[in-house]
mmCIF file of C-alpha atoms in Angstrom:
data_model
loop_
_atom_site.group_PDB
_atom_site.id
_atom_site.type_symbol
_atom_site.label_atom_id
_atom_site.label_comp_id
_atom_site.label_asym_id
_atom_site.label_seq_id
_atom_site.Cartn_x
_atom_site.Cartn_y
_atom_site.Cartn_z
ATOM 1 C CA MET A 886 -22.412 2.623 -4.292
ATOM 2 C CA SER A 887 -22.943 3.856 -7.787
ATOM 3 C CA GLY A 888 -22.436 1.378 -10.593
ATOM 4 C CA SER A 889 -18.991 2.838 -11.223
ATOM 5 C CA PHE A 890 -17.042 0.237 -9.226
ATOM 6 C CA LEU A 891 -18.456 -2.851 -10.875
ATOM 7 C CA GLY A 892 -19.262 -1.151 -14.119
ATOM 8 C CA ASP A 893 -16.012 0.648 -14.881
ATOM 9 C CA ALA A 894 -13.479 -1.608 -13.233
ATOM 10 C CA PHE A 895 -14.864 -4.980 -14.237
ATOM 11 C CA GLY A 896 -16.104 -4.389 -17.721
ATOM 12 C CA GLY A 897 -19.780 -3.851 -16.937
ATOM 13 C CA ARG A 898 -20.036 -0.737 -19.096
ATOM 14 C CA GLY A 899 -19.973 -1.266 -22.790
ATOM 15 C CA GLY A 900 -20.200 -5.048 -22.480
ATOM 16 C CA ASN A 901 -16.454 -5.606 -22.165
ATOM 17 C CA ASN A 902 -16.354 -8.976 -20.413
ATOM 18 C CA THR A 903 -12.869 -9.977 -21.484
ATOM 19 C CA PRO A 904 -9.758 -9.667 -19.383
ATOM 20 C CA GLY A 905 -7.059 -7.292 -20.431
ATOM 21 C CA TRP A 906 -8.435 -3.866 -19.563
ATOM 22 C CA PRO A 907 -6.003 -1.598 -17.806
ATOM 23 C CA MET A 908 -4.921 -2.805 -14.371
ATOM 24 C CA SER A 909 -5.312 0.751 -13.100
ATOM 25 C CA ASN A 910 -9.089 0.382 -13.501
ATOM 26 C CA ILE A 911 -9.088 -2.723 -11.315
ATOM 27 C CA LEU A 912 -6.921 -1.108 -8.670
ATOM 28 C CA GLU A 913 -9.001 2.065 -8.724
ATOM 29 C CA GLY A 914 -12.174 0.031 -8.294
ATOM 30 C CA LEU A 915 -10.681 -1.924 -5.426
ATOM 31 C CA GLU A 916 -9.617 1.316 -3.766
ATOM 32 C CA GLN A 917 -13.194 2.607 -4.069
ATOM 33 C CA LEU A 918 -14.437 -0.588 -2.419
ATOM 34 C CA ARG A 919 -11.922 -0.329 0.426
ATOM 35 C CA THR A 920 -12.756 3.330 1.012
ATOM 36 C CA GLN A 921 -16.480 2.646 1.127
ATOM 37 C CA PHE A 922 -16.092 -0.195 3.618
ATOM 38 C CA GLU A 923 -13.814 1.891 5.829
ATOM 39 C CA GLN A 924 -16.345 4.750 5.824
ATOM 40 C CA LYS A 925 -19.124 2.377 6.873
ATOM 41 C CA THR A 926 -16.953 0.857 9.605
ATOM 42 C CA ALA A 927 -15.930 4.296 10.879
ATOM 43 C CA SER A 928 -19.573 5.219 11.373
ATOM 44 C CA THR A 929 -20.047 2.484 14.004
ATOM 45 C CA PRO A 930 -21.595 4.073 17.097
ATOM 46 C CA ARG A 931 -19.347 4.726 20.080
ATOM 47 C CA MET A 932 -19.676 2.623 23.176
ATOM 48 C CA ASN A 933 -20.627 4.125 26.535
ATOM 49 C CA LYS A 934 -18.009 4.740 29.216
ATOM 50 C CA GLY A 935 -19.714 2.190 31.449
ATOM 51 C CA ASP A 936 -19.230 -0.391 28.717
ATOM 52 C CA VAL A 937 -15.447 0.018 28.912
ATOM 53 C CA ARG A 938 -15.566 -0.490 32.670
ATOM 54 C CA SER A 939 -17.777 -3.541 32.350
ATOM 55 C CA ALA A 940 -15.608 -5.025 29.592
ATOM 56 C CA VAL A 941 -12.406 -4.525 31.596
ATOM 57 C CA LEU A 942 -13.925 -6.152 34.675
ATOM 58 C CA SER A 943 -15.281 -9.059 32.619
ATOM 59 C CA LEU A 944 -11.934 -9.739 30.986
ATOM 60 C CA LEU A 945 -9.943 -9.453 34.196
ATOM 61 C CA LEU A 946 -12.366 -11.900 35.801
ATOM 62 C CA GLU A 947 -11.027 -14.468 33.315
ATOM 63 C CA GLN A 948 -7.311 -13.709 33.757
ATOM 64 C CA PRO A 949 -4.819 -10.915 34.486
ATOM 65 C CA MET A 950 -3.982 -8.799 31.428
ATOM 66 C CA HIS A 951 -2.094 -5.691 30.451
ATOM 67 C CA GLY A 952 -3.867 -2.761 28.784
ATOM 68 C CA TYR A 953 -3.007 -3.647 25.205
ATOM 69 C CA GLN A 954 -4.266 -7.212 25.719
ATOM 70 C CA ILE A 955 -7.564 -5.812 26.988
ATOM 71 C CA ILE A 956 -7.952 -3.576 23.934
ATOM 72 C CA ARG A 957 -7.103 -6.417 21.549
ATOM 73 C CA GLU A 958 -9.391 -8.894 23.328
ATOM 74 C CA ILE A 959 -12.373 -6.507 23.197
ATOM 75 C CA GLU A 960 -11.754 -5.920 19.496
ATOM 76 C CA ASP A 961 -11.514 -9.673 18.825
ATOM 77 C CA ARG A 962 -14.619 -10.551 20.824
ATOM 78 C CA SER A 963 -16.687 -7.824 19.185
ATOM 79 C CA GLY A 964 -15.700 -9.065 15.738
ATOM 80 C CA GLY A 965 -13.872 -5.810 15.089
ATOM 81 C CA SER A 966 -16.903 -3.591 15.677
ATOM 82 C CA TRP A 967 -15.475 -2.093 18.883
ATOM 83 C CA LYS A 968 -11.865 -1.244 19.566
ATOM 84 C CA PRO A 969 -11.647 0.956 22.623
ATOM 85 C CA SER A 970 -8.869 3.510 22.555
ATOM 86 C CA PRO A 971 -6.004 3.509 25.032
ATOM 87 C CA GLY A 972 -7.439 6.856 26.153
ATOM 88 C CA SER A 973 -10.519 5.059 27.453
ATOM 89 C CA VAL A 974 -8.990 1.790 28.703
ATOM 90 C CA TYR A 975 -6.025 3.092 30.702
ATOM 91 C CA PRO A 976 -7.975 5.747 32.637
ATOM 92 C CA THR A 977 -10.590 3.080 33.390
ATOM 93 C CA LEU A 978 -7.863 0.782 34.711
ATOM 94 C CA GLN A 979 -6.539 3.629 36.865
ATOM 95 C CA LEU A 980 -10.010 4.390 38.210
ATOM 96 C CA LEU A 981 -10.605 0.717 39.027
ATOM 97 C CA THR A 982 -7.222 0.652 40.787
ATOM 98 C CA ASP A 983 -8.162 3.766 42.791
ATOM 99 C CA GLU A 984 -11.461 2.093 43.747
ATOM 100 C CA GLY A 985 -9.574 -0.955 45.002
ATOM 101 C CA LEU A 986 -11.141 -3.279 42.416
ATOM 102 C CA VAL A 987 -7.950 -3.821 40.398
ATOM 103 C CA GLN A 988 -4.297 -4.111 41.315
ATOM 104 C CA ALA A 989 -1.358 -3.549 38.999
ATOM 105 C CA GLU A 990 1.886 -5.484 39.031
ATOM 106 C CA GLU A 991 4.814 -4.347 36.928
ATOM 107 C CA SER A 992 6.812 -6.974 35.074
ATOM 108 C CA ASN A 993 9.196 -6.517 32.146
ATOM 109 C CA GLY A 994 8.253 -2.851 31.901
ATOM 110 C CA ARG A 995 4.529 -3.615 31.585
ATOM 111 C CA LYS A 996 1.767 -3.314 34.095
ATOM 112 C CA THR A 997 -0.389 -6.388 34.361
ATOM 113 C CA TYR A 998 -3.774 -5.821 35.945
ATOM 114 C CA SER A 999 -5.716 -8.323 38.009
ATOM 115 C CA LEU A 1000 -8.844 -8.164 40.114
ATOM 116 C CA THR A 1001 -8.791 -7.840 43.868
ATOM 117 C CA ALA A 1002 -11.320 -9.771 45.969
ATOM 118 C CA GLU A 1003 -13.620 -6.725 45.814
ATOM 119 C CA GLY A 1004 -13.053 -6.551 42.076
ATOM 120 C CA ARG A 1005 -14.058 -10.194 41.626
ATOM 121 C CA ALA A 1006 -17.298 -9.530 43.486
ATOM 122 C CA ALA A 1007 -18.016 -6.425 41.388
ATOM 123 C CA ALA A 1008 -17.158 -8.214 38.132
ATOM 124 C CA GLY A 1009 -19.342 -11.167 39.087
ATOM 125 C CA ASP A 1010 -22.273 -8.833 39.774
ATOM 126 C CA GLU A 1011 -21.848 -7.007 36.457
ATOM 127 C CA THR A 1012 -21.504 -10.133 34.333
ATOM 128 C CA THR A 1013 -24.660 -11.716 35.751
ATOM 129 C CA GLU A 1014 -26.716 -8.554 35.296
ATOM 130 C CA ARG A 1015 -26.121 -7.902 31.603
ATOM 131 C CA THR A 1016 -24.748 -9.042 28.275
ATOM 132 C CA ALA A 1017 -21.021 -8.673 27.697
ATOM 133 C CA PRO A 1018 -20.369 -5.227 26.174
ATOM 134 C CA TRP A 1019 -18.536 -6.659 23.151
ATOM 135 C CA GLU A 1020 -21.608 -8.749 22.315
ATOM 136 C CA ALA A 1021 -23.759 -5.625 22.421
ATOM 137 C CA ALA A 1022 -21.316 -3.851 20.091
ATOM 138 C CA GLY A 1023 -21.658 -6.524 17.432
ATOM 139 C CA SER A 1024 -25.424 -6.727 17.771
ATOM 140 C CA ARG A 1025 -26.081 -3.008 17.274
ATOM 141 C CA ASP A 1026 -25.868 -3.437 13.534
ATOM 142 C CA GLY A 1027 -26.741 -7.124 13.417
ATOM 143 C CA GLY A 1028 -23.146 -7.879 12.442
ATOM 144 C CA ARG A 1029 -23.655 -6.186 9.069
ATOM 145 C CA MET A 1030 -20.823 -3.709 9.350
ATOM 146 C CA THR A 1031 -18.190 -5.914 10.927
ATOM 147 C CA ALA A 1032 -17.600 -9.147 9.040
ATOM 148 C CA LEU A 1033 -18.610 -7.925 5.576
ATOM 149 C CA PRO A 1034 -16.286 -4.909 5.405
ATOM 150 C CA LYS A 1035 -13.405 -6.989 6.739
ATOM 151 C CA ALA A 1036 -14.017 -9.686 4.139
ATOM 152 C CA GLY A 1037 -14.384 -7.068 1.392
ATOM 153 C CA ILE A 1038 -11.139 -5.342 2.314
ATOM 154 C CA GLU A 1039 -9.294 -8.657 2.456
ATOM 155 C CA LEU A 1040 -10.699 -9.595 -0.962
ATOM 156 C CA ALA A 1041 -9.659 -6.230 -2.385
ATOM 157 C CA GLN A 1042 -6.147 -6.660 -0.977
ATOM 158 C CA ALA A 1043 -5.804 -10.143 -2.479
ATOM 159 C CA ALA A 1044 -7.061 -8.958 -5.870
ATOM 160 C CA ALA A 1045 -4.692 -5.992 -5.817
ATOM 161 C CA GLN A 1046 -1.788 -8.321 -5.001
ATOM 162 C CA VAL A 1047 -2.637 -10.534 -7.985
ATOM 163 C CA GLY A 1048 -2.888 -7.379 -10.114
ATOM 164 C CA ARG A 1049 0.550 -6.179 -9.007
ATOM 165 C CA THR A 1050 2.477 -9.443 -9.126
ATOM 166 C CA GLY A 1051 0.485 -11.920 -11.210
ATOM 167 C CA ASP A 1052 1.113 -12.764 -14.823
ATOM 168 C CA LYS A 1053 -1.511 -12.316 -17.546
ATOM 169 C CA GLU A 1054 -3.052 -15.768 -16.960
ATOM 170 C CA GLN A 1055 -3.248 -15.284 -13.187
ATOM 171 C CA VAL A 1056 -4.926 -11.906 -13.632
ATOM 172 C CA ALA A 1057 -7.459 -13.483 -16.021
ATOM 173 C CA GLN A 1058 -8.208 -16.212 -13.442
ATOM 174 C CA ALA A 1059 -8.631 -13.601 -10.706
ATOM 175 C CA VAL A 1060 -11.033 -11.597 -12.869
ATOM 176 C CA GLU A 1061 -13.082 -14.739 -13.488
ATOM 177 C CA ILE A 1062 -13.260 -15.466 -9.744
ATOM 178 C CA LEU A 1063 -14.228 -11.883 -8.892
ATOM 179 C CA ASP A 1064 -16.891 -11.850 -11.589
ATOM 180 C CA GLU A 1065 -18.369 -15.071 -10.191
ATOM 181 C CA ALA A 1066 -18.246 -13.663 -6.639
ATOM 182 C CA ARG A 1067 -20.120 -10.549 -7.801
ATOM 183 C CA ARG A 1068 -22.847 -12.669 -9.419
ATOM 184 C CA LYS A 1069 -23.189 -14.779 -6.261
ATOM 185 C CA LEU A 1070 -23.474 -11.693 -4.059
ATOM 186 C CA TYR A 1071 -26.248 -10.280 -6.192
ATOM 187 C CA SER A 1072 -28.011 -13.649 -6.147
ATOM 188 C CA ILE A 1073 -28.099 -13.462 -2.335
ATOM 189 C CA LEU A 1074 -30.086 -10.233 -2.590
ATOM 190 C CA ALA A 1075 -32.303 -11.662 -5.312
ATOM 191 C CA GLN A 1076 -33.274 -14.575 -3.046
ATOM 192 C CA GLY A 1077 -34.390 -12.300 -0.212
#
């Protein structure tokens, strides 16, 4: 990131350390931050097809689930670094059904998938042989591009909300907090 985000939006250029600069600069800077984090997150490597199969079997070993629950659970367990698409999960579920490893039961307009006896044996074999696929997804980047972008985006959203709805004093307090957070982040790098 060039110095433009911290420099322009938060008074780094020209020594302006007082609140009161145009809110559009803050919002523009926050948008730059959000965009950069989203670009980094989007560049996360894709998982292998076998990883989807293994993840589905592992999750269904724990309990029956419908497709959306499987997608959400994989995303949660990987810390957001892997969210398989419906286009990879549902065909995998169909293939596992065709292989006799999974059975589907329809209830309330949704198919809930569970393992058959053969599926339990296959899932047991896969889970003892290797690490859960969602753990591998988070470890590929050492967790660097999962938790940090999420926290940065959430911070940017909170700051933008204060900028839109806060009064002058609240905005000044938010600027002070953000300035302190920036200093603390740089101190982390200075320690290493």
